[in-house]
PDB file of C-alpha atoms in Angstrom:
ATOM      1  CA  MET P1248       9.523 -26.298  -8.627  1.00  0.00           C
ATOM      2  CA  LYS P1249       6.735 -26.154  -6.099  1.00  0.00           C
ATOM      3  CA  LEU P1250       7.074 -23.049  -3.961  1.00  0.00           C
ATOM      4  CA  ARG P1251       6.893 -23.324  -0.187  1.00  0.00           C
ATOM      5  CA  SER P1252       7.145 -20.650   2.493  1.00  0.00           C
ATOM      6  CA  SER P1253       6.966 -21.102   6.234  1.00  0.00           C
ATOM      7  CA  ILE P1254       5.207 -18.718   8.564  1.00  0.00           C
ATOM      8  CA  VAL P1255       8.599 -17.675   9.897  1.00  0.00           C
ATOM      9  CA  GLY P1256       9.842 -16.983   6.416  1.00  0.00           C
ATOM     10  CA  ILE P1257       6.838 -14.887   5.506  1.00  0.00           C
ATOM     11  CA  LEU P1258       6.967 -13.026   8.811  1.00  0.00           C
ATOM     12  CA  ALA P1259      10.508 -12.040   8.009  1.00  0.00           C
ATOM     13  CA  LEU P1260       9.150 -10.190   5.005  1.00  0.00           C
ATOM     14  CA  SER P1261       7.479  -7.618   7.230  1.00  0.00           C
ATOM     15  CA  LEU P1262      10.494  -7.249   9.510  1.00  0.00           C
ATOM     16  CA  ILE P1263      13.391  -7.209   7.063  1.00  0.00           C
ATOM     17  CA  ALA P1264      15.637  -4.192   7.398  1.00  0.00           C
ATOM     18  CA  VAL P1265      15.832  -2.164   4.229  1.00  0.00           C
ATOM     19  CA  THR P1266      18.588   0.367   3.718  1.00  0.00           C
ATOM     20  CA  GLY P1267      18.942   3.160   1.216  1.00  0.00           C
ATOM     21  CA  CYS P1268      21.694   5.478   0.191  1.00  0.00           C
ATOM     22  CA  GLY P1269      22.561   8.440   2.321  1.00  0.00           C
ATOM     23  CA  GLY P1270      25.053  10.195   4.496  1.00  0.00           C
ATOM     24  CA  ALA P1271      25.119  13.031   6.973  1.00  0.00           C
ATOM     25  CA  GLU P1272      22.104  15.311   6.718  1.00  0.00           C
ATOM     26  CA  GLU P1273      22.485  18.384   4.558  1.00  0.00           C
ATOM     27  CA  THR P1274      20.155  21.323   4.091  1.00  0.00           C
ATOM     28  CA  THR P1275      20.789  23.769   1.249  1.00  0.00           C
ATOM     29  CA  THR P1276      23.796  22.889  -0.868  1.00  0.00           C
ATOM     30  CA  LYS P1277      22.893  20.832  -3.913  1.00  0.00           C
ATOM     31  CA  ALA P1278      20.964  21.694  -7.031  1.00  0.00           C
ATOM     32  CA  SER P1279      18.441  19.227  -8.393  1.00  0.00           C
ATOM     33  CA  ALA P1280      18.183  18.058 -11.991  1.00  0.00           C
ATOM     34  CA  GLY P1281      15.373  20.591 -12.285  1.00  0.00           C
ATOM     35  CA  GLY P1282      17.855  23.415 -11.709  1.00  0.00           C
ATOM     36  CA  SER P1283      16.507  24.510  -8.322  1.00  0.00           C
ATOM     37  CA  THR P1284      18.472  24.635  -5.098  1.00  0.00           C
ATOM     38  CA  LEU P1285      17.238  21.987  -2.714  1.00  0.00           C
ATOM     39  CA  GLU P1286      16.187  23.132   0.738  1.00  0.00           C
ATOM     40  CA  LYS P1287      17.083  19.706   2.121  1.00  0.00           C
ATOM     41  CA  THR P1288      19.214  17.119   0.380  1.00  0.00           C
ATOM     42  CA  THR P1289      18.971  14.173   2.770  1.00  0.00           C
ATOM     43  CA  ILE P1290      15.438  12.908   3.268  1.00  0.00           C
ATOM     44  CA  ASN P1291      14.114  10.070   5.415  1.00  0.00           C
ATOM     45  CA  ILE P1292      11.466   7.932   3.744  1.00  0.00           C
ATOM     46  CA  GLY P1293       9.278   5.326   5.405  1.00  0.00           C
ATOM     47  CA  THR P1294       8.669   2.157   3.432  1.00  0.00           C
ATOM     48  CA  ILE P1295       7.251  -1.348   3.760  1.00  0.00           C
ATOM     49  CA  PRO P1296       8.892  -4.384   2.087  1.00  0.00           C
ATOM     50  CA  VAL P1297       5.952  -5.328  -0.135  1.00  0.00           C
ATOM     51  CA  VAL P1298       5.381  -5.377  -3.885  1.00  0.00           C
ATOM     52  CA  ASP P1299       3.680  -1.968  -3.704  1.00  0.00           C
ATOM     53  CA  THR P1300       6.948  -0.156  -2.953  1.00  0.00           C
ATOM     54  CA  ALA P1301       8.915  -1.531  -5.899  1.00  0.00           C
ATOM     55  CA  PRO P1302       9.156   1.885  -7.638  1.00  0.00           C
ATOM     56  CA  LEU P1303      10.784   3.428  -4.556  1.00  0.00           C
ATOM     57  CA  GLN P1304      13.414   0.708  -4.598  1.00  0.00           C
ATOM     58  CA  ILE P1305      13.882   1.138  -8.352  1.00  0.00           C
ATOM     59  CA  ALA P1306      14.473   4.876  -7.818  1.00  0.00           C
ATOM     60  CA  VAL P1307      17.208   4.072  -5.287  1.00  0.00           C
ATOM     61  CA  GLU P1308      18.867   1.360  -7.365  1.00  0.00           C
ATOM     62  CA  LYS P1309      18.787   3.302 -10.620  1.00  0.00           C
ATOM     63  CA  GLY P1310      20.172   6.470  -9.022  1.00  0.00           C
ATOM     64  CA  LEU P1311      17.059   8.510  -9.818  1.00  0.00           C
ATOM     65  CA  PHE P1312      17.089  10.250  -6.431  1.00  0.00           C
ATOM     66  CA  LYS P1313      20.818  10.878  -6.667  1.00  0.00           C
ATOM     67  CA  ALA P1314      20.326  12.447 -10.100  1.00  0.00           C
ATOM     68  CA  GLU P1315      17.955  14.916  -8.447  1.00  0.00           C
ATOM     69  CA  GLY P1316      20.531  15.776  -5.780  1.00  0.00           C
ATOM     70  CA  LEU P1317      18.797  13.733  -3.079  1.00  0.00           C
ATOM     71  CA  ASP P1318      20.397  11.381  -0.581  1.00  0.00           C
ATOM     72  CA  VAL P1319      17.685   9.000   0.542  1.00  0.00           C
ATOM     73  CA  LYS P1320      17.539   7.047   3.786  1.00  0.00           C
ATOM     74  CA  LEU P1321      14.888   4.338   3.957  1.00  0.00           C
ATOM     75  CA  THR P1322      13.243   3.323   7.217  1.00  0.00           C
ATOM     76  CA  THR P1323      11.311   0.055   7.234  1.00  0.00           C
ATOM     77  CA  LEU P1324       7.901   0.245   8.920  1.00  0.00           C
ATOM     78  CA  ALA P1325       5.911  -2.642  10.349  1.00  0.00           C
ATOM     79  CA  GLY P1326       2.767  -1.241   8.713  1.00  0.00           C
ATOM     80  CA  GLY P1327       1.249   1.859   7.174  1.00  0.00           C
ATOM     81  CA  ALA P1328      -0.313   3.015  10.450  1.00  0.00           C
ATOM     82  CA  GLU P1329       3.181   3.527  11.862  1.00  0.00           C
ATOM     83  CA  ALA P1330       3.786   6.258   9.285  1.00  0.00           C
ATOM     84  CA  ILE P1331       1.356   8.732  10.882  1.00  0.00           C
ATOM     85  CA  PRO P1332       3.151   9.284  14.221  1.00  0.00           C
ATOM     86  CA  LYS P1333       6.587   9.141  12.605  1.00  0.00           C
ATOM     87  CA  LEU P1334       5.657  11.830  10.075  1.00  0.00           C
ATOM     88  CA  LYS P1335       4.081  13.949  12.798  1.00  0.00           C
ATOM     89  CA  GLY P1336       7.106  13.566  15.057  1.00  0.00           C
ATOM     90  CA  GLY P1337       9.584  14.420  12.311  1.00  0.00           C
ATOM     91  CA  ASP P1338      11.267  11.008  12.248  1.00  0.00           C
ATOM     92  CA  LEU P1339      10.221  10.698   8.602  1.00  0.00           C
ATOM     93  CA  ASP P1340      10.071  13.366   5.909  1.00  0.00           C
ATOM     94  CA  VAL P1341       7.999  11.268   3.494  1.00  0.00           C
ATOM     95  CA  SER P1342       6.309   7.913   3.982  1.00  0.00           C
ATOM     96  CA  PHE P1343       4.539   5.214   2.053  1.00  0.00           C
ATOM     97  CA  GLY P1344       1.097   4.302   3.391  1.00  0.00           C
ATOM     98  CA  ASN P1345      -2.401   3.319   2.337  1.00  0.00           C
ATOM     99  CA  TYR P1346      -4.870   6.050   1.431  1.00  0.00           C
ATOM    100  CA  VAL P1347      -7.510   4.976   3.940  1.00  0.00           C
ATOM    101  CA  SER P1348      -5.051   5.563   6.791  1.00  0.00           C
ATOM    102  CA  PHE P1349      -3.863   8.879   5.354  1.00  0.00           C
ATOM    103  CA  PHE P1350      -7.367  10.205   4.682  1.00  0.00           C
ATOM    104  CA  SER P1351      -8.621   9.090   8.099  1.00  0.00           C
ATOM    105  CA  ALA P1352      -5.723  10.860   9.798  1.00  0.00           C
ATOM    106  CA  ALA P1353      -6.331  14.034   7.804  1.00  0.00           C
ATOM    107  CA  ALA P1354     -10.089  14.032   8.448  1.00  0.00           C
ATOM    108  CA  LYS P1355      -9.647  13.495  12.190  1.00  0.00           C
ATOM    109  CA  GLY P1356      -6.984  16.185  12.472  1.00  0.00           C
ATOM    110  CA  ALA P1357      -4.390  13.631  13.565  1.00  0.00           C
ATOM    111  CA  LEU P1358      -1.989  14.821  10.871  1.00  0.00           C
ATOM    112  CA  ASP P1359      -1.905  17.835   8.557  1.00  0.00           C
ATOM    113  CA  LEU P1360      -0.598  16.046   5.481  1.00  0.00           C
ATOM    114  CA  LYS P1361      -0.099  16.311   1.759  1.00  0.00           C
ATOM    115  CA  ILE P1362       0.033  13.445  -0.746  1.00  0.00           C
ATOM    116  CA  VAL P1363       3.266  13.958  -2.695  1.00  0.00           C
ATOM    117  CA  SER P1364       3.187  10.899  -4.965  1.00  0.00           C
ATOM    118  CA  ASP P1365       0.795   8.161  -5.971  1.00  0.00           C
ATOM    119  CA  GLY P1366       2.074   4.696  -5.178  1.00  0.00           C
ATOM    120  CA  PHE P1367      -0.012   1.676  -6.073  1.00  0.00           C
ATOM    121  CA  GLN P1368      -3.397   0.673  -7.426  1.00  0.00           C
ATOM    122  CA  SER P1369      -5.118  -2.692  -7.379  1.00  0.00           C
ATOM    123  CA  ALA P1370      -5.144  -5.122 -10.276  1.00  0.00           C
ATOM    124  CA  PRO P1371      -6.529  -8.631 -10.712  1.00  0.00           C
ATOM    125  CA  LYS P1372      -5.446 -10.952  -7.878  1.00  0.00           C
ATOM    126  CA  THR P1373      -3.627  -8.307  -5.797  1.00  0.00           C
ATOM    127  CA  HIS P1374      -6.412  -8.114  -3.178  1.00  0.00           C
ATOM    128  CA  THR P1375      -8.513 -11.252  -2.998  1.00  0.00           C
ATOM    129  CA  ILE P1376     -10.866 -12.987  -0.591  1.00  0.00           C
ATOM    130  CA  MET P1377      -9.745 -16.570   0.013  1.00  0.00           C
ATOM    131  CA  VAL P1378     -11.187 -19.620   1.767  1.00  0.00           C
ATOM    132  CA  ALA P1379      -9.852 -23.051   2.697  1.00  0.00           C
ATOM    133  CA  LYS P1380      -9.724 -25.692  -0.020  1.00  0.00           C
ATOM    134  CA  ASP P1381     -12.573 -27.709   1.516  1.00  0.00           C
ATOM    135  CA  SER P1382     -14.697 -24.711   2.579  1.00  0.00           C
ATOM    136  CA  PRO P1383     -18.394 -24.800   1.630  1.00  0.00           C
ATOM    137  CA  ILE P1384     -18.098 -21.132   0.655  1.00  0.00           C
ATOM    138  CA  GLN P1385     -18.144 -20.931  -3.139  1.00  0.00           C
ATOM    139  CA  THR P1386     -19.025 -17.296  -3.915  1.00  0.00           C
ATOM    140  CA  VAL P1387     -18.853 -13.922  -2.210  1.00  0.00           C
ATOM    141  CA  ALA P1388     -22.607 -14.211  -1.500  1.00  0.00           C
ATOM    142  CA  ASP P1389     -21.825 -17.152   0.787  1.00  0.00           C
ATOM    143  CA  LEU P1390     -19.881 -14.792   3.067  1.00  0.00           C
ATOM    144  CA  LYS P1391     -23.084 -13.354   4.512  1.00  0.00           C
ATOM    145  CA  GLY P1392     -22.914 -13.732   8.277  1.00  0.00           C
ATOM    146  CA  LYS P1393     -19.388 -15.188   8.118  1.00  0.00           C
ATOM    147  CA  THR P1394     -16.144 -14.078   9.789  1.00  0.00           C
ATOM    148  CA  ILE P1395     -13.319 -12.711   7.654  1.00  0.00           C
ATOM    149  CA  ALA P1396      -9.728 -12.150   8.764  1.00  0.00           C
ATOM    150  CA  VAL P1397      -8.140  -8.811   7.809  1.00  0.00           C
ATOM    151  CA  ASN P1398      -4.918  -7.170   8.924  1.00  0.00           C
ATOM    152  CA  THR P1399      -6.726  -4.086  10.273  1.00  0.00           C
ATOM    153  CA  LYS P1400     -10.376  -3.199  10.774  1.00  0.00           C
ATOM    154  CA  ARG P1401     -11.800   0.024   9.379  1.00  0.00           C
ATOM    155  CA  ASN P1402      -9.138   0.159   6.732  1.00  0.00           C
ATOM    156  CA  ILE P1403      -8.544  -0.700   3.086  1.00  0.00           C
ATOM    157  CA  SER P1404      -9.174  -4.455   3.485  1.00  0.00           C
ATOM    158  CA  THR P1405     -12.578  -4.161   5.160  1.00  0.00           C
ATOM    159  CA  LEU P1406     -13.537  -1.376   2.775  1.00  0.00           C
ATOM    160  CA  LEU P1407     -12.874  -3.532  -0.304  1.00  0.00           C
ATOM    161  CA  ILE P1408     -14.755  -6.492   1.200  1.00  0.00           C
ATOM    162  CA  ARG P1409     -17.766  -4.418   2.264  1.00  0.00           C
ATOM    163  CA  VAL P1410     -18.049  -2.973  -1.244  1.00  0.00           C
ATOM    164  CA  ALA P1411     -18.027  -6.535  -2.614  1.00  0.00           C
ATOM    165  CA  ALA P1412     -20.759  -7.539  -0.161  1.00  0.00           C
ATOM    166  CA  LYS P1413     -22.972  -4.615  -1.105  1.00  0.00           C
ATOM    167  CA  ALA P1414     -22.544  -5.470  -4.781  1.00  0.00           C
ATOM    168  CA  ASN P1415     -24.002  -8.857  -3.866  1.00  0.00           C
ATOM    169  CA  ASN P1416     -26.935  -7.388  -1.902  1.00  0.00           C
ATOM    170  CA  PHE P1417     -25.832  -7.859   1.712  1.00  0.00           C
ATOM    171  CA  ASP P1418     -23.895  -5.946   4.363  1.00  0.00           C
ATOM    172  CA  LEU P1419     -20.985  -6.814   6.613  1.00  0.00           C
ATOM    173  CA  ASP P1420     -20.385  -5.219  10.013  1.00  0.00           C
ATOM    174  CA  GLU P1421     -16.908  -3.927  10.911  1.00  0.00           C
ATOM    175  CA  ASP P1422     -17.067  -5.410  14.413  1.00  0.00           C
ATOM    176  CA  LYS P1423     -19.221  -8.515  13.977  1.00  0.00           C
ATOM    177  CA  ASN P1424     -17.858  -9.883  10.699  1.00  0.00           C
ATOM    178  CA  PHE P1425     -14.148  -9.050  10.827  1.00  0.00           C
ATOM    179  CA  VAL P1426     -11.261 -10.240  12.992  1.00  0.00           C
ATOM    180  CA  GLU P1427      -7.705  -8.901  12.919  1.00  0.00           C
ATOM    181  CA  PHE P1428      -4.668 -11.040  12.127  1.00  0.00           C
ATOM    182  CA  PRO P1429      -1.294 -10.066  10.607  1.00  0.00           C
ATOM    183  CA  PHE P1430      -0.861 -11.217   7.015  1.00  0.00           C
ATOM    184  CA  PRO P1431       1.840 -13.783   7.965  1.00  0.00           C
ATOM    185  CA  GLU P1432      -0.666 -15.551  10.253  1.00  0.00           C
ATOM    186  CA  MET P1433      -3.510 -15.844   7.757  1.00  0.00           C
ATOM    187  CA  GLU P1434      -2.456 -19.226   6.404  1.00  0.00           C
ATOM    188  CA  GLY P1435      -2.714 -20.624   9.936  1.00  0.00           C
ATOM    189  CA  VAL P1436      -6.064 -18.893  10.416  1.00  0.00           C
ATOM    190  CA  LEU P1437      -7.552 -20.814   7.489  1.00  0.00           C
ATOM    191  CA  LYS P1438      -5.945 -24.104   8.509  1.00  0.00           C
ATOM    192  CA  ALA P1439      -7.294 -23.793  12.063  1.00  0.00           C
ATOM    193  CA  GLY P1440     -10.726 -22.577  10.990  1.00  0.00           C
ATOM    194  CA  THR P1441     -10.361 -19.467  13.147  1.00  0.00           C
ATOM    195  CA  ALA P1442     -12.085 -17.447  10.422  1.00  0.00           C
ATOM    196  CA  ASP P1443     -14.230 -18.458   7.463  1.00  0.00           C
ATOM    197  CA  ALA P1444     -12.237 -16.417   4.970  1.00  0.00           C
ATOM    198  CA  ILE P1445      -9.177 -14.165   4.745  1.00  0.00           C
ATOM    199  CA  GLN P1446      -8.193 -11.071   2.766  1.00  0.00           C
ATOM    200  CA  PRO P1447      -4.465 -11.340   2.060  1.00  0.00           C
ATOM    201  CA  VAL P1448      -2.316  -9.147  -0.165  1.00  0.00           C
ATOM    202  CA  GLU P1449       0.632 -10.183  -2.293  1.00  0.00           C
ATOM    203  CA  PRO P1450       2.843 -12.106  -1.806  1.00  0.00           C
ATOM    204  CA  PHE P1451       0.777 -13.799   0.906  1.00  0.00           C
ATOM    205  CA  GLY P1452      -2.183 -14.627  -1.328  1.00  0.00           C
ATOM    206  CA  THR P1453      -0.027 -16.464  -3.851  1.00  0.00           C
ATOM    207  CA  PHE P1454       1.921 -18.341  -1.178  1.00  0.00           C
ATOM    208  CA  ILE P1455      -1.197 -19.393   0.772  1.00  0.00           C
ATOM    209  CA  GLY P1456      -2.793 -20.721  -2.389  1.00  0.00           C
ATOM    210  CA  GLN P1457       0.320 -22.724  -3.217  1.00  0.00           C
ATOM    211  CA  ASN P1458       0.911 -23.998   0.308  1.00  0.00           C
ATOM    212  CA  ILE P1459      -2.548 -25.178   1.401  1.00  0.00           C
ATOM    213  CA  GLY P1460      -4.650 -24.985  -1.742  1.00  0.00           C
ATOM    214  CA  ALA P1461      -6.714 -22.026  -0.523  1.00  0.00           C
ATOM    215  CA  ARG P1462      -9.252 -20.834  -3.093  1.00  0.00           C
ATOM    216  CA  VAL P1463     -10.099 -17.321  -4.280  1.00  0.00           C
ATOM    217  CA  VAL P1464     -13.854 -16.693  -4.017  1.00  0.00           C
ATOM    218  CA  TRP P1465     -13.688 -13.011  -4.940  1.00  0.00           C
ATOM    219  CA  ASP P1466     -11.194 -10.695  -6.557  1.00  0.00           C
ATOM    220  CA  THR P1467     -11.837  -7.197  -5.193  1.00  0.00           C
ATOM    221  CA  SER P1468     -10.277  -5.531  -8.229  1.00  0.00           C
ATOM    222  CA  GLN P1469     -13.532  -5.527 -10.177  1.00  0.00           C
ATOM    223  CA  GLY P1470     -16.756  -3.571 -10.323  1.00  0.00           C
ATOM    224  CA  PRO P1471     -16.780  -0.495  -8.034  1.00  0.00           C
ATOM    225  CA  THR P1472     -13.224  -1.162  -6.826  1.00  0.00           C
ATOM    226  CA  ALA P1473     -11.528  -2.083 -10.103  1.00  0.00           C
ATOM    227  CA  ASP P1474      -8.131  -0.359 -10.417  1.00  0.00           C
ATOM    228  CA  PHE P1475      -8.713   1.062  -6.944  1.00  0.00           C
ATOM    229  CA  PRO P1476      -6.086   3.461  -5.547  1.00  0.00           C
ATOM    230  CA  ILE P1477      -4.453   1.636  -2.647  1.00  0.00           C
ATOM    231  CA  ALA P1478      -1.436   3.577  -1.415  1.00  0.00           C
ATOM    232  CA  GLY P1479       0.836   6.535  -1.948  1.00  0.00           C
ATOM    233  CA  TYR P1480       3.456   8.734  -0.339  1.00  0.00           C
ATOM    234  CA  ALA P1481       2.688  11.546   2.095  1.00  0.00           C
ATOM    235  CA  ALA P1482       4.523  14.296   3.939  1.00  0.00           C
ATOM    236  CA  THR P1483       3.382  16.873   6.445  1.00  0.00           C
ATOM    237  CA  SER P1484       2.038  20.129   5.054  1.00  0.00           C
ATOM    238  CA  GLU P1485       4.765  21.885   7.026  1.00  0.00           C
ATOM    239  CA  PHE P1486       7.493  19.874   5.284  1.00  0.00           C
ATOM    240  CA  VAL P1487       5.998  20.483   1.832  1.00  0.00           C
ATOM    241  CA  LYS P1488       5.713  24.221   2.443  1.00  0.00           C
ATOM    242  CA  ALA P1489       9.255  24.532   3.812  1.00  0.00           C
ATOM    243  CA  ASN P1490      10.874  22.329   1.145  1.00  0.00           C
ATOM    244  CA  PRO P1491       9.096  22.863  -2.200  1.00  0.00           C
ATOM    245  CA  ASN P1492      12.160  22.173  -4.361  1.00  0.00           C
ATOM    246  CA  THR P1493      13.064  19.051  -2.397  1.00  0.00           C
ATOM    247  CA  VAL P1494       9.512  17.746  -2.754  1.00  0.00           C
ATOM    248  CA  ALA P1495       9.536  18.511  -6.482  1.00  0.00           C
ATOM    249  CA  ALA P1496      12.815  16.595  -6.858  1.00  0.00           C
ATOM    250  CA  PHE P1497      11.309  13.602  -5.025  1.00  0.00           C
ATOM    251  CA  GLN P1498       8.262  13.730  -7.277  1.00  0.00           C
ATOM    252  CA  ARG P1499      10.331  13.791 -10.472  1.00  0.00           C
ATOM    253  CA  ALA P1500      12.389  10.805  -9.344  1.00  0.00           C
ATOM    254  CA  MET P1501       9.267   8.843  -8.402  1.00  0.00           C
ATOM    255  CA  THR P1502       7.553   9.630 -11.703  1.00  0.00           C
ATOM    256  CA  LYS P1503      10.530   8.205 -13.581  1.00  0.00           C
ATOM    257  CA  ALA P1504      10.547   5.156 -11.314  1.00  0.00           C
ATOM    258  CA  MET P1505       6.820   4.585 -11.862  1.00  0.00           C
ATOM    259  CA  GLU P1506       7.410   4.693 -15.603  1.00  0.00           C
ATOM    260  CA  LEU P1507      10.139   2.053 -15.285  1.00  0.00           C
ATOM    261  CA  ALA P1508       7.820  -0.069 -13.115  1.00  0.00           C
ATOM    262  CA  ALA P1509       5.409  -0.361 -16.042  1.00  0.00           C
ATOM    263  CA  ASP P1510       7.796  -3.108 -17.203  1.00  0.00           C
ATOM    264  CA  ARG P1511       6.840  -6.183 -15.173  1.00  0.00           C
ATOM    265  CA  ALA P1512      10.312  -7.674 -15.584  1.00  0.00           C
ATOM    266  CA  THR P1513      11.854  -4.638 -13.883  1.00  0.00           C
ATOM    267  CA  VAL P1514       9.528  -5.040 -10.890  1.00  0.00           C
ATOM    268  CA  VAL P1515      10.080  -8.797 -10.662  1.00  0.00           C
ATOM    269  CA  ALA P1516      13.849  -8.254 -10.708  1.00  0.00           C
ATOM    270  CA  ILE P1517      13.844  -5.700  -7.867  1.00  0.00           C
ATOM    271  CA  ILE P1518      11.486  -7.522  -5.449  1.00  0.00           C
ATOM    272  CA  PRO P1519      14.014 -10.131  -4.199  1.00  0.00           C
ATOM    273  CA  LYS P1520      16.511  -7.343  -3.479  1.00  0.00           C
ATOM    274  CA  TYR P1521      14.446  -5.716  -0.710  1.00  0.00           C
ATOM    275  CA  THR P1522      12.291  -8.619   0.525  1.00  0.00           C
ATOM    276  CA  THR P1523      12.828 -12.263   1.416  1.00  0.00           C
ATOM    277  CA  ILE P1524      10.927 -13.353  -1.704  1.00  0.00           C
ATOM    278  CA  LYS P1525      12.982 -15.605  -3.956  1.00  0.00           C
ATOM    279  CA  PRO P1526      13.341 -14.704  -7.659  1.00  0.00           C
ATOM    280  CA  GLU P1527      11.299 -17.704  -8.819  1.00  0.00           C
ATOM    281  CA  ALA P1528       8.519 -16.772  -6.394  1.00  0.00           C
ATOM    282  CA  ALA P1529       8.569 -13.122  -7.439  1.00  0.00           C
ATOM    283  CA  ALA P1530       7.880 -14.157 -11.010  1.00  0.00           C
ATOM    284  CA  SER P1531       4.589 -15.782  -9.959  1.00  0.00           C
ATOM    285  CA  LEU P1532       3.154 -12.831  -7.998  1.00  0.00           C
ATOM    286  CA  ALA P1533       0.200 -10.703  -9.019  1.00  0.00           C
ATOM    287  CA  ILE P1534       1.448  -7.147  -9.495  1.00  0.00           C
ATOM    288  CA  GLY P1535      -0.752  -4.063  -9.487  1.00  0.00           C
ATOM    289  CA  GLY P1536      -0.387  -0.723 -11.203  1.00  0.00           C
ATOM    290  CA  PHE P1537       1.999   2.147 -10.499  1.00  0.00           C
ATOM    291  CA  PRO P1538       0.337   5.430 -11.579  1.00  0.00           C
ATOM    292  CA  THR P1539       2.721   8.018 -12.998  1.00  0.00           C
ATOM    293  CA  THR P1540       0.543  11.028 -12.190  1.00  0.00           C
ATOM    294  CA  LEU P1541      -0.965  12.322  -8.955  1.00  0.00           C
ATOM    295  CA  ASN P1542      -4.621  12.691  -9.876  1.00  0.00           C
ATOM    296  CA  ALA P1543      -7.096  14.041  -7.322  1.00  0.00           C
ATOM    297  CA  THR P1544     -10.083  12.669  -9.236  1.00  0.00           C
ATOM    298  CA  ARG P1545      -8.724   9.122  -8.961  1.00  0.00           C
ATOM    299  CA  LEU P1546      -7.998   9.452  -5.261  1.00  0.00           C
ATOM    300  CA  GLN P1547     -11.385  11.025  -4.573  1.00  0.00           C
ATOM    301  CA  ARG P1548     -12.840   7.556  -5.260  1.00  0.00           C
ATOM    302  CA  VAL P1549     -11.230   6.362  -2.047  1.00  0.00           C
ATOM    303  CA  ALA P1550     -12.506   9.238   0.091  1.00  0.00           C
ATOM    304  CA  ASP P1551     -16.019   8.971  -1.345  1.00  0.00           C
ATOM    305  CA  THR P1552     -16.139   5.228  -0.745  1.00  0.00           C
ATOM    306  CA  MET P1553     -14.868   5.723   2.807  1.00  0.00           C
ATOM    307  CA  HIS P1554     -17.663   8.231   3.442  1.00  0.00           C
ATOM    308  CA  GLU P1555     -20.280   5.927   1.952  1.00  0.00           C
ATOM    309  CA  TYR P1556     -19.248   3.100   4.288  1.00  0.00           C
ATOM    310  CA  GLY P1557     -18.870   5.219   7.409  1.00  0.00           C
ATOM    311  CA  LEU P1558     -15.079   5.374   7.590  1.00  0.00           C
ATOM    312  CA  LEU P1559     -15.337   9.160   7.196  1.00  0.00           C
ATOM    313  CA  THR P1560     -18.074  11.062   9.003  1.00  0.00           C
ATOM    314  CA  GLU P1561     -17.990  13.930   6.502  1.00  0.00           C
ATOM    315  CA  THR P1562     -16.985  14.284   2.871  1.00  0.00           C
ATOM    316  CA  LEU P1563     -13.319  14.938   2.235  1.00  0.00           C
ATOM    317  CA  ASN P1564     -12.009  17.042  -0.658  1.00  0.00           C
ATOM    318  CA  VAL P1565      -8.879  15.166  -1.723  1.00  0.00           C
ATOM    319  CA  GLN P1566      -7.742  18.041  -3.920  1.00  0.00           C
ATOM    320  CA  ASP P1567      -6.912  19.937  -0.716  1.00  0.00           C
ATOM    321  CA  LEU P1568      -4.472  17.178   0.235  1.00  0.00           C
ATOM    322  CA  ILE P1569      -2.569  17.058  -3.042  1.00  0.00           C
ATOM    323  CA  ALA P1570       0.925  18.525  -3.296  1.00  0.00           C
ATOM    324  CA  ALA P1571       0.808  19.347  -6.992  1.00  0.00           C
ATOM    325  CA  PRO P1572       4.090  18.846  -8.889  1.00  0.00           C
ATOM    326  CA  SER P1573       5.766  22.167  -9.630  1.00  0.00           C
ATOM    327  CA  GLY P1574       6.642  21.224 -13.187  1.00  0.00           C
ATOM    328  CA  LYS P1575      10.214  22.438 -12.794  1.00  0.00           C
TER     329      LYS P1575
END
């Protein structure tokens, strides 16, 4: 069956309300599976209804948080940038977000944060550059001097595209070559010719290709950005310091969920339960990787690339931002 999705339907993906399990907030009563008393048993987690957060949803559905003594409340965010003020203001205890946003906030002093869990890394077709079916653009080299639509400038999308440009011996300017459009609007952007190319993420890339025949001219998950760390989960340093056992319990649950997410069928089955994506559509999506360990060396790739392309004015030592698992 040919898959179709309207702009309204796709837009609903980013607005859908996602709920988790939870009750009244508690502080110091339960013991985790690790044997330690939890400082806080009810935690508020920010999430986005995209493929990247499948392990979080698996942890809720499979009772992995509950097994650790945690009651989890999920708050749906419109985008990763929303996580920064909500973490800082205490509305969220932990939040999903992309590493470029987290590292930028840390470097600028906007938020004293710790990365508590890895989340998602790129894989073939998860982050592509697409053009209209009848576009004269055939390769990434043809993007020189062109305009590319991204969801946010100076963030993960422009970073991946600029690395691709440099690999093909030309540069792209953050202000001159990029325009901002929400992912749900990118199909219309190509149809109207508002931009020469777009950089969608899943499920939008798959749907746009099916709906209007848009072509992939470059897959960013290759060369310098192959298996690139995209997103993870962060908390404030204050929260991590005050709640070490609670953080450790969260990390154990997420590690188990990441391991389960290594099975594509498990991920495909959970996606329709927290998004508007139909089961048959979920089966066709490109799905990235879900790292089971929080590795500073891997994440340093992001910070170093950000510095190289001017998104960080100084080098950033990612190891200082890692909340290392306690091992309990």
